[in-house]
Every structure is written in C-alpha cells, then in structure tokens.
Short mmCIF file of C-alpha atoms in Angstrom, two decimals:
data_model
loop_
_atom_site.label_atom_id
_atom_site.label_comp_id
_atom_site.label_asym_id
_atom_site.label_seq_id
_atom_site.Cartn_x
_atom_site.Cartn_y
_atom_site.Cartn_z
CA MET A 1 77.79 31.76 223.16
CA ARG A 2 79.49 28.58 222.01
CA TYR A 3 76.08 27.30 221.01
CA PHE A 4 75.56 30.31 218.74
CA VAL A 5 78.96 29.85 217.14
CA CYS A 6 78.08 26.21 216.42
CA VAL A 7 74.74 27.16 214.90
CA PHE A 8 76.44 29.84 212.82
CA CYS A 9 79.02 27.35 211.52
CA LEU A 10 76.28 24.88 210.72
CA ILE A 11 74.37 27.49 208.72
CA LEU A 12 77.55 28.39 206.85
CA LEU A 13 78.20 24.74 206.10
CA LEU A 14 74.66 24.09 204.94
CA SER A 15 74.59 27.15 202.73
CA THR A 16 77.81 26.28 200.85
CA PRO A 17 76.35 23.78 198.35
CA ALA A 18 73.66 26.25 197.30
CA MET A 19 76.30 28.91 196.73
CA ALA A 20 78.42 26.48 194.72
CA VAL A 21 75.50 25.94 192.36
CA ALA A 22 74.83 29.66 191.96
CA GLU A 23 78.50 30.27 191.20
CA GLY A 24 78.74 27.50 188.60
CA GLU A 25 80.15 28.26 185.20
CA ALA A 26 77.41 29.00 182.67
CA ALA A 27 79.24 29.34 179.35
CA ARG A 28 82.54 29.99 177.59
CA VAL A 29 83.61 32.49 174.98
CA LYS A 30 84.20 30.76 171.64
CA THR A 31 84.40 33.60 169.13
CA PHE A 32 84.93 37.35 169.38
CA LYS A 33 85.89 40.31 167.22
CA GLY A 34 86.67 43.94 168.09
CA THR A 35 85.35 45.39 171.33
CA ALA A 36 83.57 42.72 173.34
CA PHE A 37 83.24 42.77 177.11
CA ILE A 38 82.08 40.69 180.04
CA VAL A 39 80.70 43.10 182.66
CA ARG A 40 81.06 41.58 186.13
CA GLN A 41 80.45 43.55 189.33
CA GLN A 42 80.41 46.79 187.32
CA GLN A 43 83.78 46.07 185.74
CA ALA A 44 84.05 45.57 182.00
CA ILE A 45 86.70 43.05 180.96
CA GLN A 46 87.69 42.67 177.29
CA VAL A 47 86.99 39.03 176.43
CA LYS A 48 89.59 36.47 175.41
CA GLN A 49 89.15 33.06 173.82
CA HIS A 50 87.94 30.43 176.38
CA ASP A 51 86.88 33.05 178.98
CA ARG A 52 84.31 31.67 181.43
CA ILE A 53 80.92 33.28 181.89
CA TYR A 54 78.94 33.03 185.14
CA PRO A 55 75.32 33.75 186.06
CA GLY A 56 75.01 37.48 186.73
CA ASP A 57 77.45 38.45 183.97
CA LEU A 58 76.50 40.93 181.27
CA LEU A 59 77.84 40.47 177.72
CA ARG A 60 78.40 43.70 175.79
CA THR A 61 79.77 44.49 172.34
CA GLY A 62 80.95 47.80 170.89
CA PRO A 63 80.21 49.21 167.40
CA ASP A 64 82.95 46.98 165.91
CA GLY A 65 82.37 43.99 168.17
CA THR A 66 80.79 40.53 168.03
CA MET A 67 80.94 37.61 170.44
CA GLY A 68 79.82 33.96 170.46
CA VAL A 69 79.48 31.69 173.48
CA ILE A 70 78.48 28.09 174.22
CA PHE A 71 76.68 27.25 177.45
CA ARG A 72 77.34 24.05 179.44
CA ASP A 73 74.13 22.52 178.05
CA ASN A 74 75.28 23.29 174.45
CA THR A 75 73.00 26.31 174.00
CA THR A 76 74.82 28.54 171.51
CA LEU A 77 74.43 32.33 171.55
CA SER A 78 76.02 35.16 169.59
CA LEU A 79 75.84 38.95 169.79
CA GLY A 80 76.16 41.37 166.89
CA PRO A 81 77.66 44.86 167.22
CA ARG A 82 76.26 47.29 169.86
CA SER A 83 74.49 44.53 171.74
CA GLU A 84 73.88 43.69 175.39
CA ILE A 85 72.67 40.45 176.93
CA ALA A 86 72.62 39.48 180.62
CA VAL A 87 72.93 35.87 181.79
CA ASP A 88 70.39 35.97 184.62
CA GLU A 89 70.16 32.29 185.53
CA PHE A 90 71.90 29.10 184.59
CA LEU A 91 71.49 25.71 186.24
CA PHE A 92 72.38 22.46 184.51
CA ALA A 93 72.25 19.36 186.72
CA PRO A 94 69.98 16.85 184.94
CA SER A 95 70.51 14.06 187.52
CA GLN A 96 69.20 16.41 190.26
CA GLY A 97 66.42 17.82 188.06
CA LYS A 98 67.94 21.34 188.29
CA LEU A 99 67.56 23.05 184.94
CA SER A 100 67.29 26.72 184.11
CA ILE A 101 68.58 29.10 181.46
CA VAL A 102 67.36 32.70 181.52
CA THR A 103 68.98 35.37 179.32
CA ARG A 104 67.86 38.99 179.00
CA MET A 105 68.61 41.13 175.98
CA PHE A 106 68.68 44.93 176.22
CA ARG A 107 69.61 45.94 172.68
CA GLY A 108 71.32 44.94 169.46
CA THR A 109 71.16 41.68 167.53
CA ALA A 110 71.48 38.09 168.67
CA ALA A 111 71.32 34.53 167.35
CA TYR A 112 70.26 31.72 169.69
CA LEU A 113 70.41 27.97 169.15
CA SER A 114 68.88 26.11 172.06
CA GLY A 115 70.58 23.19 173.80
CA VAL A 116 69.86 20.26 176.11
CA ILE A 117 67.79 22.21 178.67
CA ALA A 118 65.24 23.13 175.98
CA LYS A 119 64.96 19.43 175.10
CA LEU A 120 64.61 18.18 178.69
CA SER A 121 62.46 21.01 180.06
CA PRO A 122 61.26 23.73 177.61
CA ALA A 123 59.55 25.61 180.46
CA SER A 124 62.99 26.20 182.04
CA VAL A 125 64.22 28.24 179.06
CA ARG A 126 63.48 31.95 178.73
CA PHE A 127 64.90 34.69 176.51
CA GLU A 128 63.68 38.09 177.65
CA THR A 129 63.61 41.34 175.68
CA PRO A 130 62.29 44.74 176.80
CA ALA A 131 59.07 44.23 174.83
CA ALA A 132 58.41 40.48 175.05
CA THR A 133 59.57 37.13 176.39
CA ILE A 134 60.53 34.34 174.03
CA GLY A 135 59.71 30.75 174.99
CA ILE A 136 61.73 28.08 173.23
CA ARG A 137 61.02 24.51 172.16
CA GLY A 138 64.36 23.45 170.77
CA THR A 139 65.19 25.75 167.92
CA HIS A 140 67.20 28.47 166.25
CA PHE A 141 66.16 32.12 166.12
CA LEU A 142 67.36 35.69 165.62
CA VAL A 143 66.43 38.78 167.62
CA GLN A 144 66.82 42.48 166.99
CA VAL A 145 66.10 45.01 169.74
CA GLU A 146 66.22 48.61 168.61
CA GLY A 147 67.20 51.34 171.07
CA ALA A 148 69.36 54.41 171.56
CA ASP A 149 73.11 53.79 171.66
CA LYS A 150 74.81 54.20 174.99
CA LYS A 151 77.41 56.94 175.04
CA MET B 1 69.64 46.93 208.96
CA LYS B 2 65.95 47.54 208.40
CA PHE B 3 66.69 50.96 206.95
CA SER B 4 69.11 49.63 204.34
CA SER B 5 66.70 46.96 203.16
CA LEU B 6 64.09 49.67 202.78
CA ILE B 7 66.45 51.64 200.54
CA LEU B 8 67.09 48.53 198.48
CA LEU B 9 63.39 47.96 198.07
CA ALA B 10 62.82 51.60 197.14
CA SER B 11 65.55 51.57 194.50
CA ALA B 12 64.25 48.30 193.09
CA PHE B 13 60.86 49.93 192.77
CA MET B 14 62.33 53.00 191.09
CA LEU B 15 64.19 50.79 188.64
CA LEU B 16 61.00 48.94 187.86
CA SER B 17 59.00 52.09 187.30
CA PHE B 18 61.83 53.51 185.22
CA ALA B 19 61.74 50.38 183.04
CA ALA B 20 57.99 50.75 182.66
CA CYS B 21 58.39 54.36 181.46
CA ALA B 22 61.44 53.69 179.26
CA PRO B 23 60.95 54.35 175.55
CA ALA B 24 59.71 51.42 173.51
CA HIS B 25 62.32 49.12 172.02
CA ARG B 26 60.92 47.73 168.83
CA THR B 27 61.84 44.07 168.82
CA ARG B 28 61.89 41.60 165.95
CA VAL B 29 62.21 37.85 166.38
CA ILE B 30 62.84 35.57 163.40
CA LEU B 31 62.66 31.78 163.45
CA ILE B 32 65.33 30.12 161.29
CA PRO B 33 66.16 26.43 160.65
CA ASP B 34 68.55 24.52 162.93
CA PRO B 35 71.90 23.61 161.34
CA ASP B 36 70.44 20.14 160.58
CA GLY B 37 67.53 21.73 158.68
CA LYS B 38 64.78 21.19 161.25
CA VAL B 39 62.56 24.10 162.22
CA GLY B 40 61.47 24.27 165.85
CA GLU B 41 58.87 26.31 167.64
CA ILE B 42 59.06 29.53 169.66
CA THR B 43 56.49 31.67 171.42
CA VAL B 44 56.83 35.45 171.61
CA GLN B 45 54.72 36.72 174.47
CA ASN B 46 53.99 39.85 176.50
CA LYS B 47 51.13 41.43 178.44
CA GLY B 48 49.30 42.15 175.16
CA GLY B 49 49.26 38.59 173.84
CA ALA B 50 51.32 35.83 172.24
CA GLN B 51 52.53 34.78 168.82
CA ILE B 52 53.49 31.14 168.18
CA MET B 53 56.01 30.66 165.36
CA THR B 54 56.66 27.39 163.54
CA GLN B 55 57.75 28.41 160.03
CA ALA B 56 61.28 29.15 158.79
CA GLY B 57 61.74 32.89 158.19
CA GLN B 58 58.58 33.74 160.12
CA MET B 59 58.92 36.99 162.06
CA ALA B 60 57.24 38.48 165.11
CA GLU B 61 57.34 42.23 165.60
CA VAL B 62 56.73 43.81 168.99
CA HIS B 63 56.41 47.55 169.54
CA ASP B 64 56.22 47.64 173.34
CA ASP B 65 55.52 45.31 176.21
CA ALA B 66 51.78 46.08 176.31
CA THR B 67 51.02 45.61 172.60
CA ALA B 68 50.60 42.07 171.30
CA PRO B 69 53.34 40.77 168.97
CA VAL B 70 52.29 40.71 165.32
CA SER B 71 53.52 38.39 162.61
CA PRO B 72 53.55 39.78 159.04
CA ALA B 73 52.15 37.38 156.45
CA SER B 74 55.36 37.32 154.43
CA VAL B 75 58.51 35.62 155.75
CA MET B 76 61.83 37.50 155.86
CA ASP B 77 63.96 36.52 152.86
CA ASP B 78 67.57 35.36 153.16
CA LYS B 79 68.94 38.61 151.76
CA GLU B 80 67.24 40.70 154.42
CA ILE B 81 68.24 38.23 157.15
CA HIS B 82 71.81 38.50 155.95
CA ARG B 83 71.72 42.31 155.88
CA ILE B 84 70.55 42.64 159.48
CA PHE B 85 72.01 39.50 161.03
CA GLY B 86 75.11 38.74 158.90
CA ASP B 87 77.54 39.78 161.67
CA VAL B 88 75.74 37.92 164.40
CA LEU B 89 75.39 34.72 162.35
CA ALA B 90 79.11 34.85 161.49
CA ALA B 91 79.88 35.07 165.23
CA LEU B 92 77.75 32.01 166.12
CA PRO B 93 80.17 29.31 167.36
CA GLU B 94 80.28 25.94 165.67
CA LYS B 95 77.78 23.55 167.19
CA PRO B 96 79.27 21.26 169.89
CA LEU B 97 79.99 17.72 168.69
CA THR B 98 78.90 14.68 170.71
CA PHE B 99 80.59 11.28 170.41
CA ILE B 100 79.09 8.22 172.12
CA LEU B 101 81.32 5.32 173.11
CA TYR B 102 79.89 1.96 174.21
CA PHE B 103 81.21 -0.53 176.76
CA LYS B 104 81.11 -4.24 177.47
CA THR B 105 78.76 -5.27 180.27
CA ASN B 106 79.96 -4.55 183.83
CA SER B 107 83.27 -3.36 182.43
CA PHE B 108 85.14 -0.19 181.64
CA GLU B 109 86.60 -1.71 178.50
CA LEU B 110 85.42 -0.08 175.27
CA ASN B 111 83.85 -2.25 172.62
CA ILE B 112 85.95 -2.46 169.46
CA PRO B 113 83.87 -0.22 167.09
CA SER B 114 83.89 2.54 169.72
CA LEU B 115 87.67 2.83 169.50
CA LYS B 116 87.18 4.35 166.06
CA VAL B 117 84.65 6.84 167.48
CA LEU B 118 87.10 7.75 170.22
CA ASN B 119 89.71 8.54 167.58
CA SER B 120 87.19 10.74 165.73
CA ALA B 121 86.56 12.58 169.01
CA HIS B 122 90.28 13.13 169.37
CA GLU B 123 90.50 14.44 165.79
CA ALA B 124 87.66 16.89 166.48
CA ILE B 125 89.44 18.12 169.63
CA SER B 126 92.61 18.73 167.62
CA SER B 127 90.97 20.42 164.65
CA ARG B 128 88.88 22.74 166.86
CA GLN B 129 91.80 23.23 169.25
CA SER B 130 89.17 22.72 171.92
CA GLU B 131 89.95 23.36 175.57
CA ASP B 132 86.36 22.64 176.53
CA ILE B 133 85.58 18.93 176.55
CA SER B 134 83.10 17.02 178.70
CA VAL B 135 83.50 13.29 179.34
CA ILE B 136 80.36 11.85 180.97
CA GLY B 137 80.04 8.23 182.11
CA HIS B 138 76.79 6.22 182.25
CA THR B 139 75.63 2.64 182.93
CA ASP B 140 72.56 0.52 182.32
CA ARG B 141 70.34 -0.64 185.22
CA VAL B 142 71.94 -4.00 185.98
CA GLY B 143 73.34 -3.89 189.53
CA THR B 144 72.91 -1.44 192.40
CA ASP B 145 72.86 2.36 192.07
CA GLU B 146 76.11 2.66 194.04
CA LYS B 147 77.96 0.08 191.95
CA ASN B 148 76.78 1.75 188.77
CA TYR B 149 77.82 5.18 189.99
CA ILE B 150 81.35 3.86 190.57
CA LEU B 151 81.34 2.00 187.23
CA SER B 152 80.24 5.13 185.34
CA ARG B 153 83.13 7.03 186.92
CA LYS B 154 85.60 4.30 185.90
CA ARG B 155 84.29 4.42 182.34
CA ALA B 156 84.63 8.19 182.15
CA LEU B 157 88.11 8.03 183.69
CA SER B 158 89.32 5.42 181.19
CA VAL B 159 88.19 7.66 178.29
CA LYS B 160 89.82 10.72 179.84
CA LYS B 161 93.08 8.78 180.33
CA TYR B 162 93.04 7.71 176.70
CA LEU B 163 92.59 11.29 175.48
CA VAL B 164 95.32 12.56 177.82
CA VAL B 165 97.73 9.89 176.54
CA LYS B 166 96.89 11.15 173.03
CA GLY B 167 98.05 14.61 174.09
CA VAL B 168 94.89 16.42 175.25
CA HIS B 169 95.58 18.63 178.28
CA PRO B 170 93.93 17.13 181.41
CA ASP B 171 92.58 20.56 182.44
CA ALA B 172 90.66 20.80 179.18
CA ILE B 173 88.54 17.78 180.15
CA GLU B 174 85.66 18.06 182.58
CA LEU B 175 84.82 14.65 184.06
CA ASP B 176 81.27 13.77 185.06
CA TYR B 177 79.36 10.54 185.77
CA HIS B 178 75.69 9.89 186.27
CA GLY B 179 75.57 6.16 187.09
CA GLU B 180 72.27 4.73 185.83
CA ALA B 181 70.33 8.01 186.40
CA ASN B 182 70.63 9.48 182.90
CA PRO B 183 69.86 6.71 180.39
CA LEU B 184 69.75 7.19 176.63
CA VAL B 185 66.95 4.58 176.52
CA LYS B 186 64.61 4.29 179.53
CA THR B 187 64.34 0.76 180.94
CA ALA B 188 63.07 -1.04 184.03
CA GLU B 189 65.47 -1.79 186.91
CA GLY B 190 67.74 -4.78 186.21
CA VAL B 191 67.49 -4.61 182.40
CA ALA B 192 70.73 -4.93 180.42
CA GLU B 193 70.71 -2.21 177.75
CA PRO B 194 73.91 -1.87 175.71
CA ARG B 195 72.93 1.62 174.48
CA ASN B 196 73.02 2.92 178.06
CA ARG B 197 76.50 1.51 178.84
CA ARG B 198 78.25 4.49 177.45
CA VAL B 199 80.51 7.49 177.76
CA GLU B 200 79.62 10.73 176.00
CA VAL B 201 82.41 12.97 174.79
CA ILE B 202 81.25 16.52 174.04
CA VAL B 203 83.68 18.76 172.15
CA ARG B 204 82.87 22.47 172.31
#
C-alpha cells in the first residue's frame, strides 16, 4: 500500500511541470470597447485592461464590442464586433525549443500581426477558420468569417 | 470509467460530424503590410487546395472547407479594407517595443551608451502606462554555461532594480534569463561577442 502511495506521489510530482506549462499565461488584454468577454470554463467574464488570457480561453465580442490582445511572444491580435476566437494552444519557451501558437476563429473580423514564434518556427503558428487554415511567415493580415449571429 | 470515456468519444464524434454539416462560413483573408511597411507571406489552405499570398491587399476567398481558396486578380483597396475592418484595426494594440542594453564583459555593469537606451525604455513604460514588461538577460559564450546563466540573471536583475528605483512597480516586470542559450548573433563556444552580452526590455 505504502508503495502505491509513493508511486502516486511520484507521478503527481512528475506531472506538475507539464501542467505548469499548459497553464502558462498566453496573452493580455490591451484594448477593449463595449461588450467584450473572456469565456473560461463556460463562464463569460467582461474584460478589463491588463486581464490575462490562458490557453483554452475563448475571446468573444458583442455587437458594440472590440478587443485587442498581445501574446507573450509579441503576436498582436484584435477582434471586431460580433467576433469569436479561441486560444487553443500557446507555448513560448525558446531555450527549451517549445513553441506553439494556435488560434481558432469562429466568426466576425480579426487582425493578426505575428510575433517571435512565427520568426523562430513558422510551422508552429496556425490560425484556423471554419473553411481554411492560415499558415503564417511573419506578417500582418485581416480575416472575415461570415456566419449567423448567436442569439 | 470505461463507459464515461465512451460517452466522451461519442460526443466528440457528434461534434465533429456537426461541424462537418454546419453551414458554410464564407471566409476572406487579406494580407496587409506590417507597421514597418514590409509585406510577409501567408498560406490559406484547406482540403480543396492552397493559396499563397505575398502581395499587399491580396485577398483569398474561401466558401467552405472542401473548396479551394480563390484569390481575385484585383487587390482590396484601402477604402474597402477600412469599411470592413476599420473597427478591428482601431482595436489592434500598439506594437510592443524592444530596447536592447549592452554590458561590459563578465560584468553586470551597463556600458555608457546603454544608459540612454534604458531611460528611453523607462519613458516608453511611462507613456504607455505599461504593466506588462519583460526583462530578459543574456550572455556571450565566454565561460561555462552555469556561470553564464547566473551572469544573465544578475544582468536582468540590475536592469529591473534600476526600473523599480525609477518608480516602475516590481509586479509589472517579468524577469527572465537565458544564459548563453539565446544569442542575438550565433558564435562558437568561447567567443567574446559584445552584441550577445545584453538585456532585452520589452514594453507591451
């Protein structure tokens, strides 16, 4: 029994660093107007200046809303009104070779200016939309995804 | 346990098939110049094919995930870009600013010209009212990895201390140090390279 407890503790200990990486901050809110939310664990929180964004969060704006964020690698992203973008993955640890930024847009308008990850490892950057995936080699682009408004 | 994972799998599958049947979301992607005027390159890709874009104002239109993206011959003019994307461009945060400070060899003392750069960094922090600053220490490849790791930390700490004395809140500064692992200029082991003996201050 004691042996199992020890093994269990060891597993817990070993798994902590991986969790710490997954829970790392991805970005911060820099601009916002009107209705703009971070949806985390099915709860929508109205954003404030300097709010932190984590992998797994969904960014959502209302008809009067906009929001702009900067990721830890300096990638800059903004959402127009009635827009939704999920931050699926973010890893930025150049000295360990861990790099990944994956965002997924459901609807609305967005502007994206890529950061350090796109310079170091373009293959680690993906911007997904319902109809296509955008691969990025260090640049600035706009996206519009049309779709029915959510009630 | 097995039963619940089966339910999870089943719902994941339902979600996937729902997504596949969902109505098409017409998507438009427009390449625009970086703030410094350069135009990069993006690829818009799905099951139907790919469109590589390299020209400012160039657009890719996608009707659904099975039909290849198409790129109209004409570029989107500024007026049209502004009409559709005015709000979103206005919401785009100012680009982060990076300041690079250089150090004397094997020391955490700034070289004299870098003091001026450090003051510019402080001015940028004040004018942006930034609470999101990274201070990252680096070294060149003279000396052991361990010694350089410690030296890069000392360099970063000395810059942080300076900014805190100037009135920046310590919690606003994220400290990091990479030793000799993240050079600005790649060199062989043992080479003295002044451009790598540095601290980067990023103001977001």
